[in-house]
């Protein structure tokens, strides 16, 4: 803790606050936060309702807590698997070359050239509302792994020309070992950036789908919360506590992740420097 | 000789990728639980115009015939591939029957390309400059401020960000128009001015939302490179920071960003969807959306095929140019 | 150094490549844009010069007309894919609601929704049978009218239009038309004789407007006779209506209509009087937020169909905006379709009327109303929408029967206190300006609905083998009861919200409900093929006291198995008595007193079986801005309903007057 810089500390604190909000607070919810008509409509923030109530008679605070939880789950799930699959395949392709490279390249390229949003909407009408949050996460993983794969392949291409890699190669180490030991440290920074970005892409894509009605609008996520607030003109009507809280939550979560990421880089640079 | 072999494999990949893409795009809509004929009838009856049950039956027959939806899916597929390869013709739009899909695309494409390509490019440039500064000169106050701003704006969902812009710049301070109305026509000053004037707000929203990612990835790349041995060595040699930045850090960090930019051509079509709907801007995004809503197979396939070819083409060019940027990579 | 150079050249190369693309982008629209302008050039010039002369420094619209002389109307259906196309007989491409059928094209007969009768438009008289076979009719067309290019309008245009539809197989409407009309002949310039295929009792309803518009739009013979109707675009459209097309957006976002100089020779000029606005601009503003902002800024005069929340915002921010009623509930409730839950009676367990009744009694209708549209809704317990005309003909006369109606075991489900109850609830929410007179309360909120009685619902379910496990219901088979409600995704907002509100209510009753939002295409398709359990569809419309036409679809002959496209009766509900009554209605004239009797009995059958659980009439917020224009129809001055997207719009135009701002 001693060497933690300001960024890292601030990031961890905000992140911890949201994790508590998302995973601990909902346990204490007195009511089912998604149900309509539990309270009077459109109450302004007060002691009883710290974030007011929605036009549908839900308490915004409890709803937000539940939404943070679901969005976190989707985001982390998608980001983790998409980055992992993408990094492994991309590095493998870039480093190994040959047929594996060509196969993976064709595969990633095919996925990348298909515009995501229209296909997601198409899939949405295919799934006929059986789209659970897990299913949405799965679809988002399918469309998000090619990006890191492609990027890391080109990084690996450039890295593999360097001397220390050649040395490692000549010394007879296995490809996987080289990837993990020699290359990964170089691409780790980028991968973390991609991970964080994918969390956001996932949360953003889910909310994009929510607006179109493909996401499960009866589940509380930050996306569906924005969707319902928008449906009820919360912005124009000045009900900022309803529309503002999920937007602020998304922004804060991201900033926290970002601070942790850059803070950690500084921290490790400092440690290496020592 | 390695060059020609490289060219050939890349070309093959390109063709393969486009083919896989098109095939997916042909089959996915066919699995949809709806068909364009029913959508058209729904549209007509939803207007509450009275129609007798018999009228609907005959209408359905007529439409099936004129839409060319007879025969098995496989027959339709081969017909489609043949048509697209031989004549680049996607047939008539089904929702806006009988306008040819090609005509709709030709009318929409320039708008989308103009607006989105320019704003993507601007976002890329700004983002990389800011990211480079933030990564390389991370202790300066201005780079912190710039970075801070882009990091706060970036995660706001695009739809909300655009709405805030609209509220701010065409409602509270009515500087820009609420809807796009284009004056004049052709290559007149009036026309061009009104296009530019009407495009500023949507472009601004795209730039704001697009910049953040470039800042983040550029920052990561450049701060990583700044710690590499050769940069440290350059420092020891006494080169100015500015020189180190432009000579050592930028070229190495810019490479992956160029690849990424080419790939962004694809997300242009994603972004187009919401931007165009929200700002009332005529373009391909609105077309895709309408196509999906109305189960307009031909329109969906036409628009998505175009975007597939565009992105595949861009990546092909980048791959081809890559060794040119980075001498360490050879064509292989 | 050389590396840097290479990079620079590389970047430059990219830049050139990219800018080449964008350069192409700016060139691109020229040909189409040019063509678009070219088509409109005829009307363009006089408009431009007059606008410049008459404007006198006042505010101008963004299409270059003086704001004080321009009425701006929202386009309900969005952009036109091809603004060059006005051939109304090729399905799909023409956005009728961009002013095309409101201002330019005219129908033979129009509708007066306030009186609930049809009125003459291009036809001067209604079809009179020539013999007692009911297959030969004669009617007159208006004399002294002209197309907007000056050519006189005669019976020959009508004859030509009829012949054209019959002879062109490619036209979507051809099939239906040829099954209805054998021939139309112009006896002289102003007389038409019609021969129908089968005996007809409602010809003017089938060829004239009842709801929204009608496909039979008379086309000018002198233009169309030289064209192929299947491919003709009709890029310079003309009509007999009081306005002509002056300018259009090549992108299809707006259409500017200008009053004809010879408006006296238009149908409205002859039948009503001089239209008020010199220009009418139909414009698509985009999503709801933008449409609202447009009216707050006085950039839009007439908005179509917004949500109650938007109306709340609008009324606070624009003191000139007003809706149908000055006070709560603001919205007009006379839209001719009612909303509710539609059951697929071919699917278990919804094939059981007891289950359908249990769901009705499980519906907390007051809370559903609050959650759907903030309580601004009128309930309806029967199969017809609770609009004024029908409410007087059916809802109120049926009240005694409804009160006495019993389920099999003698339970009386009707609750006539709904209206009072919702008024109390609204008072709690702090709503002001509510009606106080019991009569007015019932007129506004409806005659009553079914009781909210979960215990009785439970009893009905248990009788049929359902069991309760904790607070969740199990099907007779022992499996958990899960249910999917189909709902429109982001269109038909009232139906969409209703689905969520009902789901919320039934979920509290112990059923695992999930709402499936669907795009237009899938939504309609699953209704037609029976791929739904319960849907937020609206198979209950009506406007004239004679609702036969709206009900024929429920005949059992239209039932097809699940998976096939149903021509009618999409709920797949077979009722012999209803079918019998419908057959009988088919042979009756609309003004026969037996018509209302039969329809009343059909309604009673529907209450017993409830294949469709009616809930609310449709509330439409169609706000107008009185800043630049006045004389709009309102509840106080109800010369017509606010149906701005219907073809009868042209009949309102003489009432509109500039405020002089």
Short mmCIF file of N, CA, C and O in Angstrom, two decimals, chain A residues 6-103:
data_model
loop_
_atom_site.label_atom_id
_atom_site.label_comp_id
_atom_site.label_asym_id
_atom_site.label_seq_id
_atom_site.Cartn_x
_atom_site.Cartn_y
_atom_site.Cartn_z
N UNK A 6 -1.57 8.12 -6.11
CA UNK A 6 -2.90 8.69 -5.93
C UNK A 6 -3.92 8.07 -6.88
O UNK A 6 -5.02 7.71 -6.48
N UNK A 7 -3.54 7.93 -8.15
CA UNK A 7 -4.45 7.37 -9.14
C UNK A 7 -4.96 6.00 -8.72
O UNK A 7 -6.15 5.72 -8.72
N UNK A 8 -4.00 5.17 -8.38
CA UNK A 8 -4.35 3.80 -8.01
C UNK A 8 -5.29 3.80 -6.81
O UNK A 8 -6.30 3.11 -6.78
N UNK A 9 -4.97 4.61 -5.81
CA UNK A 9 -5.82 4.65 -4.61
C UNK A 9 -7.22 5.11 -4.94
O UNK A 9 -8.20 4.45 -4.59
N UNK A 10 -7.32 6.22 -5.67
CA UNK A 10 -8.63 6.77 -5.99
C UNK A 10 -9.44 5.74 -6.80
O UNK A 10 -10.60 5.46 -6.51
N UNK A 11 -8.77 5.15 -7.79
CA UNK A 11 -9.45 4.17 -8.63
C UNK A 11 -9.98 3.01 -7.82
O UNK A 11 -11.15 2.62 -7.97
N UNK A 12 -9.14 2.48 -6.96
CA UNK A 12 -9.56 1.32 -6.17
C UNK A 12 -10.71 1.69 -5.24
O UNK A 12 -11.66 0.93 -5.08
N UNK A 13 -10.66 2.89 -4.69
CA UNK A 13 -11.73 3.31 -3.78
C UNK A 13 -13.06 3.39 -4.53
O UNK A 13 -14.08 2.84 -4.09
N UNK A 14 -13.07 4.07 -5.68
CA UNK A 14 -14.33 4.18 -6.43
C UNK A 14 -14.83 2.81 -6.85
O UNK A 14 -16.01 2.47 -6.71
N UNK A 15 -13.93 2.02 -7.36
CA UNK A 15 -14.30 0.69 -7.82
C UNK A 15 -14.89 -0.12 -6.67
O UNK A 15 -15.92 -0.77 -6.83
N UNK A 16 -14.22 -0.05 -5.53
CA UNK A 16 -14.71 -0.79 -4.37
C UNK A 16 -16.10 -0.31 -4.00
O UNK A 16 -17.00 -1.11 -3.69
N UNK A 17 -16.32 1.00 -4.07
CA UNK A 17 -17.63 1.54 -3.73
C UNK A 17 -18.69 0.94 -4.66
O UNK A 17 -19.78 0.54 -4.21
N UNK A 18 -18.38 0.84 -5.94
CA UNK A 18 -19.37 0.30 -6.87
C UNK A 18 -19.57 -1.20 -6.69
O UNK A 18 -20.66 -1.71 -6.87
N UNK A 19 -18.49 -1.88 -6.33
CA UNK A 19 -18.65 -3.32 -6.10
C UNK A 19 -19.53 -3.55 -4.89
O UNK A 19 -20.41 -4.41 -4.89
N UNK A 20 -19.34 -2.72 -3.88
CA UNK A 20 -20.22 -2.82 -2.72
C UNK A 20 -21.66 -2.50 -3.13
O UNK A 20 -22.60 -3.22 -2.82
N UNK A 21 -21.82 -1.42 -3.90
CA UNK A 21 -23.15 -1.02 -4.34
C UNK A 21 -23.82 -2.13 -5.14
O UNK A 21 -25.00 -2.42 -4.98
N UNK A 22 -23.04 -2.75 -6.02
CA UNK A 22 -23.61 -3.75 -6.91
C UNK A 22 -23.81 -5.10 -6.26
O UNK A 22 -24.78 -5.79 -6.55
N UNK A 23 -22.91 -5.51 -5.38
CA UNK A 23 -22.96 -6.88 -4.91
C UNK A 23 -23.36 -7.03 -3.44
O UNK A 23 -23.74 -8.10 -3.03
N UNK A 24 -23.28 -5.96 -2.68
CA UNK A 24 -23.67 -6.07 -1.28
C UNK A 24 -25.00 -5.38 -1.03
O UNK A 24 -25.92 -5.96 -0.44
N UNK A 25 -25.12 -4.15 -1.54
CA UNK A 25 -26.32 -3.36 -1.26
C UNK A 25 -27.61 -4.08 -1.66
O UNK A 25 -28.57 -4.10 -0.89
N UNK A 26 -27.68 -4.70 -2.86
CA UNK A 26 -28.95 -5.33 -3.25
C UNK A 26 -29.44 -6.37 -2.26
O UNK A 26 -30.64 -6.64 -2.18
N UNK A 27 -28.53 -6.93 -1.48
CA UNK A 27 -28.95 -7.93 -0.49
C UNK A 27 -29.87 -7.33 0.55
O UNK A 27 -30.66 -8.02 1.18
N UNK A 28 -29.75 -6.01 0.74
CA UNK A 28 -30.54 -5.36 1.79
C UNK A 28 -31.80 -4.70 1.24
O UNK A 28 -32.50 -4.03 1.97
N UNK A 29 -32.04 -4.85 -0.04
CA UNK A 29 -33.20 -4.19 -0.65
C UNK A 29 -34.49 -4.67 0.00
O UNK A 29 -34.74 -5.86 0.08
N UNK A 30 -35.32 -3.74 0.49
CA UNK A 30 -36.54 -4.13 1.19
C UNK A 30 -37.60 -4.67 0.23
O UNK A 30 -38.51 -5.37 0.65
N UNK A 31 -37.52 -4.30 -1.05
CA UNK A 31 -38.54 -4.72 -2.02
C UNK A 31 -37.82 -5.24 -3.26
O UNK A 31 -36.62 -5.11 -3.40
N UNK A 32 -38.60 -5.83 -4.16
CA UNK A 32 -38.03 -6.16 -5.46
C UNK A 32 -37.89 -4.86 -6.24
O UNK A 32 -38.89 -4.24 -6.60
N UNK A 33 -36.67 -4.42 -6.51
CA UNK A 33 -36.49 -3.07 -7.04
C UNK A 33 -37.04 -2.88 -8.45
O UNK A 33 -37.23 -1.76 -8.89
N UNK A 34 -37.33 -3.98 -9.16
CA UNK A 34 -37.77 -3.84 -10.55
C UNK A 34 -39.28 -3.65 -10.63
O UNK A 34 -39.79 -3.08 -11.58
N UNK A 35 -39.99 -4.12 -9.61
CA UNK A 35 -41.45 -4.04 -9.67
C UNK A 35 -41.95 -2.60 -9.76
O UNK A 35 -41.40 -1.70 -9.14
N UNK A 36 -43.02 -2.44 -10.52
CA UNK A 36 -43.58 -1.11 -10.72
C UNK A 36 -44.54 -0.75 -9.59
O UNK A 36 -45.10 -1.60 -8.92
N UNK A 37 -44.74 0.56 -9.44
CA UNK A 37 -45.81 1.04 -8.57
C UNK A 37 -45.59 0.75 -7.09
O UNK A 37 -46.54 0.68 -6.32
N UNK A 38 -44.33 0.54 -6.68
CA UNK A 38 -44.08 0.27 -5.27
C UNK A 38 -44.23 1.55 -4.44
O UNK A 38 -44.73 1.53 -3.34
N UNK A 39 -43.78 2.66 -5.01
CA UNK A 39 -43.86 3.94 -4.31
C UNK A 39 -44.61 4.94 -5.18
O UNK A 39 -44.95 4.66 -6.33
N UNK A 40 -44.83 6.14 -4.65
CA UNK A 40 -45.40 7.21 -5.46
C UNK A 40 -44.42 7.56 -6.57
O UNK A 40 -43.21 7.37 -6.44
N UNK A 41 -44.96 8.11 -7.66
CA UNK A 41 -44.11 8.37 -8.82
C UNK A 41 -43.34 9.68 -8.68
O UNK A 41 -43.80 10.63 -8.05
N UNK A 42 -42.18 9.72 -9.33
CA UNK A 42 -41.43 10.96 -9.53
C UNK A 42 -41.17 11.77 -8.26
O UNK A 42 -41.26 12.99 -8.26
N UNK A 43 -40.88 11.07 -7.17
CA UNK A 43 -40.51 11.81 -5.96
C UNK A 43 -39.08 12.31 -6.12
O UNK A 43 -38.23 11.63 -6.69
N UNK A 44 -38.85 13.51 -5.63
CA UNK A 44 -37.48 14.02 -5.70
C UNK A 44 -36.63 13.35 -4.62
O UNK A 44 -37.18 12.81 -3.66
N UNK A 45 -35.31 13.40 -4.79
CA UNK A 45 -34.45 12.78 -3.79
C UNK A 45 -34.76 13.31 -2.38
O UNK A 45 -34.98 14.51 -2.21
N UNK A 46 -34.81 12.41 -1.43
CA UNK A 46 -35.11 12.80 -0.05
C UNK A 46 -34.42 11.80 0.86
O UNK A 46 -33.75 10.89 0.39
N UNK A 47 -34.62 11.96 2.15
CA UNK A 47 -34.00 11.04 3.08
C UNK A 47 -34.47 9.63 2.86
O UNK A 47 -33.71 8.66 2.93
N UNK A 48 -35.76 9.51 2.56
CA UNK A 48 -36.34 8.18 2.40
C UNK A 48 -35.90 7.54 1.09
O UNK A 48 -35.63 6.35 1.00
N UNK A 49 -35.87 8.37 0.04
CA UNK A 49 -35.43 7.88 -1.26
C UNK A 49 -34.24 8.73 -1.71
O UNK A 49 -34.42 9.77 -2.33
N UNK A 50 -33.02 8.29 -1.39
CA UNK A 50 -31.85 9.14 -1.64
C UNK A 50 -31.73 9.56 -3.11
O UNK A 50 -31.24 10.64 -3.41
N UNK A 51 -32.19 8.71 -4.03
CA UNK A 51 -32.13 9.07 -5.44
C UNK A 51 -33.52 9.28 -6.04
O UNK A 51 -33.71 9.22 -7.24
N UNK A 52 -34.51 9.51 -5.17
CA UNK A 52 -35.86 9.74 -5.68
C UNK A 52 -36.52 8.47 -6.18
O UNK A 52 -36.02 7.37 -5.99
N UNK A 53 -37.69 8.65 -6.84
CA UNK A 53 -38.36 7.50 -7.44
C UNK A 53 -38.57 7.77 -8.93
O UNK A 53 -38.55 8.90 -9.38
N UNK A 54 -38.81 6.70 -9.68
CA UNK A 54 -38.99 6.83 -11.12
C UNK A 54 -40.44 7.10 -11.46
O UNK A 54 -41.33 7.03 -10.60
N UNK A 55 -40.68 7.35 -12.74
CA UNK A 55 -42.04 7.57 -13.20
C UNK A 55 -42.85 6.28 -13.13
O UNK A 55 -44.05 6.27 -13.27
N UNK A 56 -42.17 5.16 -12.91
CA UNK A 56 -42.86 3.88 -12.81
C UNK A 56 -43.02 3.46 -11.35
O UNK A 56 -43.40 2.34 -11.06
N UNK A 57 -42.69 4.39 -10.44
CA UNK A 57 -42.89 4.09 -9.04
C UNK A 57 -41.86 3.13 -8.46
O UNK A 57 -42.17 2.38 -7.55
N UNK A 58 -40.63 3.13 -8.99
CA UNK A 58 -39.56 2.33 -8.38
C UNK A 58 -38.63 3.27 -7.62
O UNK A 58 -38.53 4.45 -7.96
N UNK A 59 -37.95 2.72 -6.62
CA UNK A 59 -36.96 3.53 -5.92
C UNK A 59 -35.67 3.51 -6.72
O UNK A 59 -35.11 2.45 -7.00
N UNK A 60 -35.19 4.69 -7.11
CA UNK A 60 -34.06 4.75 -8.03
C UNK A 60 -32.79 4.15 -7.42
O UNK A 60 -32.00 3.53 -8.11
N UNK A 61 -32.62 4.31 -6.12
CA UNK A 61 -31.40 3.82 -5.49
C UNK A 61 -31.29 2.30 -5.56
O UNK A 61 -30.29 1.74 -6.00
N UNK A 62 -32.35 1.62 -5.13
CA UNK A 62 -32.31 0.15 -5.15
C UNK A 62 -32.21 -0.36 -6.57
O UNK A 62 -31.53 -1.34 -6.86
N UNK A 63 -32.91 0.33 -7.46
CA UNK A 63 -32.87 -0.06 -8.86
C UNK A 63 -31.45 0.07 -9.41
O UNK A 63 -30.94 -0.80 -10.11
N UNK A 64 -30.82 1.17 -9.04
CA UNK A 64 -29.45 1.41 -9.51
C UNK A 64 -28.51 0.32 -9.01
O UNK A 64 -27.69 -0.20 -9.76
N UNK A 65 -28.67 -0.02 -7.74
CA UNK A 65 -27.79 -1.04 -7.17
C UNK A 65 -27.90 -2.34 -7.96
O UNK A 65 -26.90 -2.95 -8.36
N UNK A 66 -29.14 -2.75 -8.20
CA UNK A 66 -29.37 -3.99 -8.93
C UNK A 66 -28.80 -3.88 -10.36
O UNK A 66 -28.22 -4.82 -10.89
N UNK A 67 -28.97 -2.70 -10.97
CA UNK A 67 -28.50 -2.50 -12.33
C UNK A 67 -26.99 -2.57 -12.41
O UNK A 67 -26.42 -3.15 -13.33
N UNK A 68 -26.33 -1.95 -11.42
CA UNK A 68 -24.87 -1.98 -11.40
C UNK A 68 -24.39 -3.42 -11.35
O UNK A 68 -23.48 -3.83 -12.06
N UNK A 69 -25.06 -4.21 -10.53
CA UNK A 69 -24.69 -5.61 -10.40
C UNK A 69 -24.74 -6.33 -11.75
O UNK A 69 -23.76 -6.91 -12.21
N UNK A 70 -25.90 -6.24 -12.42
CA UNK A 70 -26.04 -6.96 -13.68
C UNK A 70 -25.08 -6.44 -14.75
O UNK A 70 -24.51 -7.22 -15.50
N UNK A 71 -24.92 -5.12 -14.80
CA UNK A 71 -24.04 -4.58 -15.83
C UNK A 71 -22.60 -4.99 -15.59
O UNK A 71 -21.87 -5.32 -16.52
N UNK A 72 -22.20 -4.98 -14.34
CA UNK A 72 -20.85 -5.43 -13.99
C UNK A 72 -20.64 -6.85 -14.47
O UNK A 72 -19.62 -7.19 -15.08
N UNK A 73 -21.62 -7.69 -14.18
CA UNK A 73 -21.49 -9.09 -14.55
C UNK A 73 -21.30 -9.23 -16.05
O UNK A 73 -20.39 -9.90 -16.52
N UNK A 74 -22.17 -8.56 -16.81
CA UNK A 74 -22.05 -8.65 -18.27
C UNK A 74 -20.69 -8.13 -18.71
O UNK A 74 -19.97 -8.78 -19.46
N UNK A 75 -20.33 -6.95 -18.22
CA UNK A 75 -19.10 -6.32 -18.66
C UNK A 75 -17.88 -7.17 -18.39
O UNK A 75 -17.05 -7.40 -19.27
N UNK A 76 -17.78 -7.66 -17.18
CA UNK A 76 -16.59 -8.42 -16.82
C UNK A 76 -16.52 -9.73 -17.57
O UNK A 76 -15.49 -10.12 -18.10
N UNK A 77 -17.67 -10.38 -17.67
CA UNK A 77 -17.74 -11.64 -18.38
C UNK A 77 -17.25 -11.48 -19.81
O UNK A 77 -16.38 -12.20 -20.30
N UNK A 78 -17.83 -10.50 -20.48
CA UNK A 78 -17.50 -10.28 -21.89
C UNK A 78 -16.04 -9.88 -22.02
O UNK A 78 -15.29 -10.43 -22.83
N UNK A 79 -15.62 -8.92 -21.20
CA UNK A 79 -14.26 -8.41 -21.34
C UNK A 79 -13.24 -9.50 -21.07
O UNK A 79 -12.26 -9.66 -21.80
N UNK A 80 -13.50 -10.31 -20.06
CA UNK A 80 -12.54 -11.34 -19.72
C UNK A 80 -12.38 -12.34 -20.85
O UNK A 80 -11.28 -12.58 -21.35
N UNK A 81 -13.50 -12.90 -21.29
CA UNK A 81 -13.40 -13.94 -22.29
C UNK A 81 -12.96 -13.40 -23.65
O UNK A 81 -12.16 -14.01 -24.33
N UNK A 82 -13.48 -12.23 -24.00
CA UNK A 82 -13.12 -11.67 -25.31
C UNK A 82 -11.62 -11.38 -25.35
O UNK A 82 -10.93 -11.72 -26.31
N UNK A 83 -11.10 -10.79 -24.29
CA UNK A 83 -9.67 -10.45 -24.28
C UNK A 83 -8.82 -11.71 -24.24
O UNK A 83 -7.83 -11.83 -24.96
N UNK A 84 -9.23 -12.66 -23.43
CA UNK A 84 -8.45 -13.89 -23.30
C UNK A 84 -8.39 -14.63 -24.64
O UNK A 84 -7.30 -14.94 -25.14
N UNK A 85 -9.56 -14.88 -25.20
CA UNK A 85 -9.60 -15.61 -26.47
C UNK A 85 -8.83 -14.83 -27.53
O UNK A 85 -8.00 -15.38 -28.26
N UNK A 86 -9.12 -13.53 -27.58
CA UNK A 86 -8.48 -12.70 -28.59
C UNK A 86 -6.97 -12.68 -28.45
O UNK A 86 -6.24 -12.84 -29.42
N UNK A 87 -6.49 -12.52 -27.22
CA UNK A 87 -5.05 -12.41 -27.00
C UNK A 87 -4.36 -13.71 -27.39
O UNK A 87 -3.37 -13.71 -28.13
N UNK A 88 -4.91 -14.83 -26.94
CA UNK A 88 -4.27 -16.10 -27.24
C UNK A 88 -4.21 -16.35 -28.74
O UNK A 88 -3.16 -16.65 -29.30
N UNK A 89 -5.38 -16.21 -29.38
CA UNK A 89 -5.42 -16.49 -30.81
C UNK A 89 -4.55 -15.53 -31.59
O UNK A 89 -3.82 -15.92 -32.50
N UNK A 90 -4.62 -14.25 -31.22
CA UNK A 90 -3.87 -13.24 -31.96
C UNK A 90 -2.38 -13.45 -31.85
O UNK A 90 -1.65 -13.44 -32.85
N UNK A 91 -1.91 -13.70 -30.64
CA UNK A 91 -0.48 -13.89 -30.45
C UNK A 91 -0.01 -15.17 -31.14
O UNK A 91 1.03 -15.21 -31.78
N UNK A 92 -0.82 -16.17 -30.99
CA UNK A 92 -0.51 -17.44 -31.62
C UNK A 92 -0.32 -17.24 -33.13
O UNK A 92 0.67 -17.69 -33.71
N UNK A 93 -1.31 -16.57 -33.72
CA UNK A 93 -1.26 -16.37 -35.16
C UNK A 93 -0.04 -15.55 -35.57
O UNK A 93 0.71 -15.92 -36.48
N UNK A 94 0.16 -14.46 -34.88
CA UNK A 94 1.23 -13.56 -35.27
C UNK A 94 2.59 -14.18 -35.08
O UNK A 94 3.52 -13.95 -35.84
N UNK A 95 2.67 -15.00 -34.10
CA UNK A 95 3.98 -15.55 -33.76
C UNK A 95 4.29 -16.81 -34.55
O UNK A 95 5.39 -17.01 -35.04
N UNK A 96 3.30 -17.63 -34.69
CA UNK A 96 3.49 -18.92 -35.32
C UNK A 96 3.53 -18.78 -36.85
O UNK A 96 4.31 -19.46 -37.50
N UNK A 97 2.69 -17.92 -37.37
CA UNK A 97 2.66 -17.73 -38.82
C UNK A 97 2.10 -18.96 -39.51
O UNK A 97 1.49 -19.83 -38.88
N UNK A 98 2.29 -19.03 -40.83
CA UNK A 98 1.90 -20.21 -41.58
C UNK A 98 0.41 -20.41 -41.64
O UNK A 98 -0.36 -19.45 -41.63
N UNK A 99 0.00 -21.67 -41.66
CA UNK A 99 -1.40 -21.99 -41.87
C UNK A 99 -2.28 -21.49 -40.73
O UNK A 99 -3.35 -20.93 -40.95
N UNK A 100 -1.79 -21.69 -39.49
CA UNK A 100 -2.57 -21.26 -38.33
C UNK A 100 -2.85 -19.76 -38.43
O UNK A 100 -3.97 -19.30 -38.19
N UNK A 101 -1.83 -19.03 -38.83
CA UNK A 101 -1.98 -17.59 -38.98
C UNK A 101 -3.08 -17.27 -39.99
O UNK A 101 -3.97 -16.48 -39.74
N UNK A 102 -3.00 -17.95 -41.14
CA UNK A 102 -3.95 -17.65 -42.19
C UNK A 102 -5.38 -17.98 -41.76
O UNK A 102 -6.31 -17.22 -42.00
N UNK A 103 -5.51 -19.12 -41.11
CA UNK A 103 -6.84 -19.54 -40.68
C UNK A 103 -7.41 -18.53 -39.68
O UNK A 103 -8.55 -18.05 -39.82
#
